[in-house]
Amino acid sequence: MKKYDFIIVGAGLFGSVFAQQMNQKGRKCLVIDKRPNIAGNVYSKEIEGIQVHKYGPHIFHTADKKVWDYIQQFAQFNHFHYEPVANYKGELYSLPFNMNTFHQMWGVVTPKEAEEELERQRAEFLARRPKGNEPENLEEQALGLIGRDLYEKLIKGYTEKQWGRPCVVLPAFIIRRLPVRFRYDNNYFNDPYQGIPIGGYTQMVEKMLAGVEVKLGCDYLDDKKFYNSLAENIVYTGPIDAYFNDCYGSLEYRSLRFETEIHDKDNYQGCAGMNFTDSDTPYTRIVEHKHFEFGKGNPGKTVITKEYPLEWKAGSLEHGSLEHGSLEHGSLEPYYPVNDAKNQALYEKYSRLAKQECNVIFGGRLAEYKYYDMDKVIKRALDTSGQIV
Ligand code: UDP
């Protein structure tokens, strides 16, 4: 008999939901994480009375009532709606693409006028390519969906900065997340349930992990044998290529360098997220955290974070951030899998190896090499744990 039924590697959403479910079923779990904190990339930390989303903005949204009901056991959600603003060289546009954006871009007022202009631009693009072909890359997807003006000003620069690759080599699905609507409606998401956990994500994950043993600052891959000897089963949520010692070569990930600054003012930019969609501004967006829970925070203070995208390499360190007056520095994390054809093929090879690993469950954005939203990760963890009797 081993000490634990499960050792769960990673205290992010997949690991924490899985641990919560198994703990509820009376299984003995140990959650370990190499970071000094729980909650993985949804970790939030209070600065100046404001919950700062340390690893990028996380807005919870879902169409899945079961996931919504599940998550509310651990936090009360506010009614925050994400309405980011795109800043293209000082010209401001509403996101996602909706009547406000079309009015700002072309001066059109009615849905009919907007549809006609979009149709004209789409037709220009479609006339030059064989009929019936599926978009082969992100640029084709964008031009066929929203036409050249919106693509050039709101997608191309941002996407190429974010992913570090030309749009013509990126997979189309990346921007299928962005809605196009003919209503004056700036809500970034279509999902019926949306909000931010009042008091922060860390508190929410703490509640999930209540009664579960957690050890922080422990790297599973440093001593796999030791951890395996302690548990019947492993749940691994780290990068799948690292689990197998990069035996087929490394998968590519995009990372972000965050520069967080405190400003002596109540309101810096008037919205939670401003996207800088030109190619010259080196950061992709500025997040002003107090807007997620407006009314919170010390008077006369606000906290903002600039996101600088960059390629992730194993062991790479964030540098230079302190010189820029940033509050944090440390190791870079692999945030976004690059799901292009080359990486996807490599992932499939690792995935086949993973299937042969008895007693190991691979789950979450890094272990499944998938650009998951939070609700999908939760669903996956609920389904996976649900199969274990
Ligand atoms: N995107 C863009 N312009 C924007 C916002 C998003 O081109 O102003 C594209 C970009 O390729 C990005 C993708 O849409 O990677 C998905 O954006 P989302 O905001 O959902 O990304 P996340 O918050 O996960 O970084």
Coordinates of C-alpha atoms and ligand atoms in Angstrom, one line a residue:
M1 CA 0.0 0.0 0.0
K2 CA 1.4 3.3 -1.0
K3 CA 0.9 6.5 1.0
Y4 CA -1.3 8.3 -1.5
D5 CA -3.9 7.2 -4.1
F6 CA -2.9 10.2 -6.2
I7 CA 0.0 12.6 -6.5
I8 CA -1.2 15.5 -8.6
V9 CA 1.6 17.4 -10.3
G10 CA 0.5 21.0 -10.7
A11 CA -1.8 23.1 -8.5
G12 CA -3.5 24.8 -11.4
L13 CA -7.1 24.4 -12.4
F14 CA -6.9 20.8 -13.8
G15 CA -4.9 19.6 -10.8
S16 CA -7.0 21.4 -8.2
V17 CA -10.4 20.3 -9.6
F18 CA -9.2 16.7 -9.9
A19 CA -7.9 16.8 -6.3
Q20 CA -11.1 18.3 -5.0
Q21 CA -13.2 15.6 -6.7
M22 CA -11.0 12.7 -5.6
N23 CA -10.7 14.1 -2.1
Q24 CA -14.5 14.2 -2.0
K25 CA -14.6 10.5 -2.9
G26 CA -12.3 9.8 0.0
R27 CA -9.1 9.2 -2.0
K28 CA -5.8 10.4 -0.4
C29 CA -4.2 13.0 -2.6
L30 CA -1.0 15.0 -2.5
V31 CA -0.8 18.1 -4.8
I32 CA 2.7 19.3 -5.6
D33 CA 3.7 22.3 -7.6
K34 CA 7.2 23.7 -8.4
R35 CA 5.9 27.3 -8.0
P36 CA 5.7 28.9 -4.6
N37 CA 2.0 29.3 -5.0
I38 CA -1.2 27.4 -5.8
A39 CA -3.6 28.2 -8.6
G40 CA -1.2 27.9 -11.5
N41 CA -1.8 30.6 -14.1
V42 CA -5.0 31.8 -12.6
Y43 CA -3.0 32.9 -9.5
S44 CA -4.0 36.3 -8.3
K45 CA -2.3 38.4 -5.6
E46 CA -3.4 41.5 -3.8
I47 CA -1.5 44.7 -4.5
E48 CA -2.8 48.0 -3.2
G49 CA -6.1 46.3 -2.3
I50 CA -6.5 45.1 -5.9
Q51 CA -6.5 41.4 -7.1
V52 CA -3.7 41.3 -9.6
H53 CA -3.9 38.5 -12.2
K54 CA -0.2 37.7 -12.1
Y55 CA -0.2 35.4 -15.2
G56 CA -2.4 37.4 -17.4
P57 CA -6.1 38.3 -17.3
H58 CA -8.5 35.5 -16.6
I59 CA -12.2 36.2 -17.2
F60 CA -14.3 33.2 -16.3
H61 CA -16.9 32.5 -19.0
T62 CA -18.8 29.4 -19.9
A63 CA -21.9 28.0 -21.6
D64 CA -21.8 24.9 -19.5
K65 CA -24.3 25.2 -16.7
K66 CA -22.7 22.2 -14.9
V67 CA -19.3 23.8 -14.8
W68 CA -20.8 27.1 -13.7
D69 CA -22.7 25.4 -10.9
Y70 CA -19.6 23.5 -9.9
I71 CA -17.3 26.6 -9.7
Q72 CA -19.7 28.6 -7.7
Q73 CA -19.2 26.3 -4.7
F74 CA -15.8 27.9 -4.3
A75 CA -16.4 31.6 -5.0
Q76 CA -19.1 34.1 -5.6
F77 CA -18.8 35.7 -9.0
N78 CA -19.4 39.3 -9.9
H79 CA -21.1 40.5 -13.1
F80 CA -18.0 41.6 -14.9
H81 CA -18.2 41.6 -18.6
Y82 CA -15.0 41.8 -20.6
E83 CA -15.1 44.7 -23.1
P84 CA -11.5 45.2 -24.3
V85 CA -10.6 48.2 -26.4
A86 CA -8.2 47.9 -29.4
N87 CA -5.7 50.7 -29.8
Y88 CA -4.3 50.9 -33.3
K89 CA -1.8 53.8 -33.3
G90 CA -4.1 55.9 -31.2
E91 CA -7.3 55.0 -33.1
L92 CA -9.6 53.2 -30.7
Y93 CA -11.9 50.3 -31.7
S94 CA -14.3 48.2 -29.8
L95 CA -13.7 44.5 -29.5
P96 CA -14.9 41.9 -30.4
F97 CA -16.0 42.8 -33.9
N98 CA -19.5 44.3 -33.6
M99 CA -21.5 47.3 -34.8
N100 CA -19.4 49.7 -32.6
T101 CA -16.3 48.4 -34.4
F102 CA -17.8 48.7 -37.8
H103 CA -19.1 52.2 -37.1
Q104 CA -15.6 53.3 -35.8
M105 CA -13.9 51.7 -38.9
W106 CA -16.2 52.7 -41.7
G107 CA -18.8 55.1 -40.3
V108 CA -21.6 52.7 -41.0
V109 CA -24.7 52.9 -38.8
T110 CA -27.0 50.0 -39.6
P111 CA -26.3 46.3 -39.6
K112 CA -27.3 46.2 -43.3
E113 CA -24.6 48.8 -44.2
A114 CA -22.0 46.9 -42.1
E115 CA -22.9 43.6 -43.7
E116 CA -22.6 45.1 -47.2
E117 CA -19.1 46.6 -46.4
L118 CA -17.9 43.3 -44.9
E119 CA -19.4 41.3 -47.8
R120 CA -17.6 43.6 -50.3
Q121 CA -14.2 43.1 -48.5
R122 CA -14.7 39.3 -48.1
A123 CA -15.7 39.0 -51.8
E124 CA -12.4 40.8 -52.8
F125 CA -10.5 38.1 -50.9
L126 CA -12.6 35.1 -51.9
A127 CA -12.5 36.0 -55.6
R128 CA -8.8 35.3 -55.6
R129 CA -9.0 31.8 -54.1
P130 CA -10.5 28.5 -55.2
K131 CA -14.2 28.1 -54.2
G132 CA -15.1 25.8 -51.3
N133 CA -11.6 25.6 -49.9
E134 CA -11.4 25.7 -46.1
P135 CA -9.1 28.5 -44.8
E136 CA -5.6 27.1 -44.6
N137 CA -4.1 29.5 -42.1
L138 CA -5.1 32.4 -39.8
E139 CA -4.7 35.1 -42.4
E140 CA -7.1 33.3 -44.8
Q141 CA -9.5 32.7 -41.9
A142 CA -9.4 36.4 -41.0
L143 CA -9.8 37.8 -44.5
G144 CA -12.7 35.4 -45.3
L145 CA -14.4 36.3 -42.0
I146 CA -13.8 40.0 -41.5
G147 CA -12.1 41.4 -44.6
R148 CA -8.9 43.4 -45.1
D149 CA -9.5 46.6 -43.0
L150 CA -10.2 44.8 -39.7
Y151 CA -7.6 42.2 -40.4
E152 CA -4.8 44.8 -41.1
K153 CA -5.7 47.1 -38.1
L154 CA -6.9 44.7 -35.4
I155 CA -5.5 41.2 -36.1
K156 CA -2.3 41.1 -38.1
G157 CA 0.0 43.1 -35.8
Y158 CA -1.4 41.8 -32.6
T159 CA -1.3 38.2 -33.7
E160 CA 2.2 38.3 -35.2
K161 CA 3.5 39.9 -31.9
Q162 CA 1.6 37.4 -29.8
W163 CA 2.6 34.3 -31.7
G164 CA 6.0 35.4 -33.1
R165 CA 5.1 34.0 -36.5
P166 CA 3.5 35.3 -39.7
C167 CA -0.3 34.9 -39.8
V168 CA 0.1 32.8 -42.9
V169 CA 1.7 30.0 -40.9
L170 CA -0.6 30.1 -37.9
P171 CA -3.6 27.8 -37.5
A172 CA -7.0 29.3 -38.3
F173 CA -8.6 28.1 -35.1
I174 CA -6.8 30.7 -33.0
I175 CA -9.1 33.5 -34.0
R176 CA -12.3 31.4 -34.3
R177 CA -12.6 32.4 -30.6
L178 CA -13.4 36.0 -31.6
P179 CA -17.1 36.6 -32.3
V180 CA -18.4 38.8 -35.2
R181 CA -21.8 40.3 -34.5
F182 CA -24.2 42.8 -36.1
R183 CA -25.4 44.2 -32.8
Y184 CA -24.0 47.1 -30.7
D185 CA -22.6 44.7 -28.1
N186 CA -19.0 44.8 -26.9
N187 CA -19.1 41.8 -24.7
Y188 CA -16.0 39.8 -25.7
F189 CA -17.7 36.4 -25.0
N190 CA -20.9 34.8 -26.2
D191 CA -21.3 32.6 -23.1
P192 CA -24.3 33.1 -20.9
Y193 CA -22.3 32.8 -17.7
Q194 CA -19.4 35.2 -17.0
G195 CA -17.7 36.9 -14.1
I196 CA -14.7 37.2 -11.9
P197 CA -14.5 35.5 -8.5
I198 CA -14.9 38.1 -5.8
G199 CA -11.8 38.2 -3.7
G200 CA -9.6 36.6 -6.4
Y201 CA -8.8 33.3 -8.1
T202 CA -6.3 32.2 -5.5
Q203 CA -8.9 32.2 -2.7
M204 CA -11.2 30.2 -5.0
V205 CA -8.5 27.5 -5.6
E206 CA -7.7 27.5 -1.9
K207 CA -11.3 26.6 -1.2
M208 CA -11.1 23.8 -3.7
L209 CA -8.0 22.4 -2.1
A210 CA -9.4 22.6 1.4
G211 CA -8.6 19.3 3.2
V212 CA -6.0 18.2 0.5
E213 CA -2.3 18.0 1.3
V214 CA -0.3 20.5 -0.8
K215 CA 3.4 20.9 -1.1
L216 CA 4.8 23.9 -3.0
G217 CA 8.3 24.4 -4.4
C218 CA 8.5 20.7 -5.4
D219 CA 9.5 19.7 -8.9
Y220 CA 8.2 16.3 -9.8
L221 CA 10.6 15.9 -12.7
D222 CA 13.6 16.4 -10.4
D223 CA 12.7 13.2 -8.5
K224 CA 10.1 11.3 -10.5
K225 CA 11.2 8.0 -8.9
F226 CA 10.7 9.2 -5.4
Y227 CA 7.2 10.7 -6.0
N228 CA 6.1 7.6 -8.0
S229 CA 7.1 5.5 -5.0
L230 CA 4.6 7.4 -2.8
A231 CA 1.5 7.1 -4.9
E232 CA -0.6 4.5 -6.8
N233 CA -1.4 7.0 -9.5
I234 CA 0.1 10.2 -10.9
V235 CA -1.8 13.1 -12.4
Y236 CA 0.6 15.1 -14.5
T237 CA -0.3 18.6 -15.7
G238 CA 3.1 19.9 -16.7
P239 CA 4.5 20.1 -20.3
I240 CA 4.2 16.7 -21.9
D241 CA 7.5 16.9 -23.7
A242 CA 9.4 17.6 -20.4
Y243 CA 7.8 14.5 -18.9
F244 CA 9.4 12.4 -21.6
N245 CA 12.8 14.3 -21.3
D246 CA 12.1 15.9 -24.7
C247 CA 13.0 12.6 -26.3
Y248 CA 11.5 13.5 -29.6
G249 CA 12.6 17.2 -29.4
S250 CA 11.0 20.2 -27.7
L251 CA 7.5 21.4 -28.3
E252 CA 7.2 25.2 -28.9
Y253 CA 5.4 27.4 -26.5
R254 CA 4.8 31.2 -26.4
S255 CA 5.5 33.0 -23.2
L256 CA 4.8 36.4 -21.8
R257 CA 7.0 38.8 -19.8
F258 CA 4.8 40.8 -17.5
E259 CA 5.7 44.3 -16.4
T260 CA 3.5 45.3 -13.5
E261 CA 3.5 48.9 -12.3
I262 CA 1.7 50.8 -9.5
H263 CA 0.4 54.2 -10.6
D264 CA -0.7 57.1 -8.3
K265 CA -4.0 57.6 -9.9
D266 CA -7.5 56.1 -9.6
N267 CA -7.9 55.2 -13.2
Y268 CA -5.2 54.6 -15.8
Q269 CA -6.9 53.6 -19.0
G270 CA -10.6 53.3 -18.2
C271 CA -11.0 49.6 -19.0
A272 CA -9.6 46.2 -17.9
G273 CA -7.9 45.4 -21.2
M274 CA -6.5 47.6 -23.9
N275 CA -5.0 45.7 -26.9
F276 CA -2.2 47.4 -28.8
T277 CA -2.8 46.0 -32.2
D278 CA -0.1 47.7 -34.2
S279 CA 3.2 45.9 -34.9
D280 CA 5.5 48.6 -33.4
T281 CA 4.3 48.8 -29.8
P282 CA 6.3 46.0 -28.2
Y283 CA 3.6 44.8 -25.8
T284 CA 0.3 43.3 -26.9
R285 CA -1.9 44.6 -24.1
I286 CA -2.2 46.6 -20.9
V287 CA -4.3 45.2 -18.2
E288 CA -5.6 47.5 -15.5
H289 CA -6.6 45.0 -12.8
K290 CA -8.9 47.1 -10.7
H291 CA -11.6 47.1 -13.4
F292 CA -12.2 43.4 -12.9
E293 CA -13.6 44.3 -9.4
F294 CA -14.4 47.9 -9.8
G295 CA -14.7 49.9 -6.5
K296 CA -11.9 47.8 -4.8
G297 CA -8.4 49.1 -4.2
N298 CA -6.6 51.8 -2.3
P299 CA -7.8 55.3 -3.2
G300 CA -5.5 57.1 -5.6
K301 CA -3.7 53.9 -6.7
T302 CA -4.0 51.6 -9.6
V303 CA -2.0 48.6 -10.8
I304 CA -1.3 47.9 -14.5
T305 CA 0.5 45.1 -16.3
K306 CA 2.0 45.3 -19.8
E307 CA 2.4 41.9 -21.6
Y308 CA 5.4 41.4 -23.8
P309 CA 5.1 38.1 -25.8
L310 CA 8.2 36.1 -26.4
E311 CA 9.3 32.5 -27.3
W312 CA 9.6 30.1 -24.4
K313 CA 12.7 28.0 -23.9
A314 CA 13.2 25.5 -21.2
G315 CA 15.0 27.2 -18.2
S316 CA 14.6 30.7 -19.7
L317 CA 14.6 33.5 -17.2
E318 CA 12.8 36.7 -17.3
H319 CA 15.3 39.5 -17.5
G320 CA 15.3 43.2 -17.6
S321 CA 11.9 43.6 -15.9
L322 CA 13.3 45.1 -12.7
E323 CA 15.2 47.7 -14.7
H324 CA 11.8 48.8 -16.1
G325 CA 10.5 49.3 -12.6
S326 CA 8.4 46.1 -12.7
L327 CA 7.3 44.4 -9.4
E328 CA 8.1 40.8 -10.3
H329 CA 10.7 38.8 -12.0
G330 CA 11.5 35.1 -12.1
S331 CA 11.4 32.2 -14.5
L332 CA 9.3 32.4 -17.7
E333 CA 6.4 30.0 -18.0
P334 CA 5.2 28.2 -21.1
Y335 CA 1.7 29.7 -21.5
Y336 CA 0.5 29.1 -25.0
P337 CA 1.0 25.9 -27.0
V338 CA 1.9 26.7 -30.6
N339 CA -0.6 24.4 -32.3
D340 CA 0.8 24.7 -35.8
A341 CA 1.1 21.6 -38.0
K342 CA 4.7 20.9 -37.0
N343 CA 4.1 21.1 -33.3
Q344 CA 0.9 19.2 -33.5
A345 CA 2.6 16.3 -35.2
L346 CA 5.2 16.2 -32.5
Y347 CA 2.6 16.4 -29.8
E348 CA 0.8 13.3 -31.4
K349 CA 4.1 11.4 -30.9
Y350 CA 4.3 12.3 -27.2
S351 CA 0.6 11.6 -26.8
R352 CA 1.2 8.0 -28.1
L353 CA 3.9 7.6 -25.5
A354 CA 1.6 9.0 -22.8
K355 CA -1.0 6.4 -23.6
Q356 CA 1.5 3.7 -22.7
E357 CA 2.2 5.2 -19.3
C358 CA 0.2 3.1 -16.9
N359 CA -1.2 4.9 -13.8
V360 CA -0.4 8.4 -15.2
I361 CA -3.2 10.8 -16.3
F362 CA -2.1 13.7 -18.5
G363 CA -4.4 16.7 -18.2
G364 CA -4.6 20.5 -18.8
R365 CA -3.1 23.0 -21.2
L366 CA 0.5 21.9 -21.0
A367 CA 0.0 18.1 -20.7
E368 CA -2.5 18.0 -23.5
Y369 CA -0.8 20.8 -25.5
K370 CA -4.0 22.5 -26.1
Y371 CA -5.2 26.2 -26.0
Y372 CA -7.8 25.5 -23.4
D373 CA -10.1 28.0 -21.7
M374 CA -10.7 27.7 -18.0
D375 CA -14.2 26.2 -18.3
K376 CA -12.9 23.5 -20.7
V377 CA -10.1 22.6 -18.3
I378 CA -12.6 22.2 -15.5
K379 CA -14.9 20.1 -17.6
R380 CA -12.1 17.9 -18.6
A381 CA -10.9 17.4 -15.0
L382 CA -14.5 16.7 -13.8
D383 CA -15.0 14.1 -16.6
T384 CA -11.6 12.5 -16.0
S385 CA -12.1 12.2 -12.3
G386 CA -15.8 11.1 -12.9
Q387 CA -14.5 8.0 -14.7
I388 CA -12.7 6.9 -11.5
V389 CA -14.9 5.0 -9.2
Ligands
UDP1 N1 -6.5 38.7 -31.4 C1 -6.1 39.7 -32.3 N2 -6.4 41.0 -31.9 C2 -6.9 41.3 -30.7 C3 -7.3 40.3 -29.8 C4 -7.0 39.0 -30.2 O1 -5.6 39.5 -33.4 O2 -7.1 42.5 -30.4 C5 -6.2 37.3 -31.9 C6 -4.8 36.9 -31.5 O3 -4.3 36.0 -32.5 C7 -5.0 36.1 -30.2 C8 -6.4 35.4 -30.5 O4 -7.1 36.4 -31.3 O5 -4.0 35.2 -30.0 C9 -7.2 35.0 -29.3 O6 -7.3 36.2 -28.5 P1 -7.7 36.1 -26.9 O7 -8.0 37.4 -26.4 O8 -8.8 35.1 -26.8 O9 -6.4 35.5 -26.3 P2 -5.9 35.2 -24.8 O10 -6.7 36.1 -23.9 O11 -6.1 33.7 -24.6 O12 -4.4 35.6 -24.9

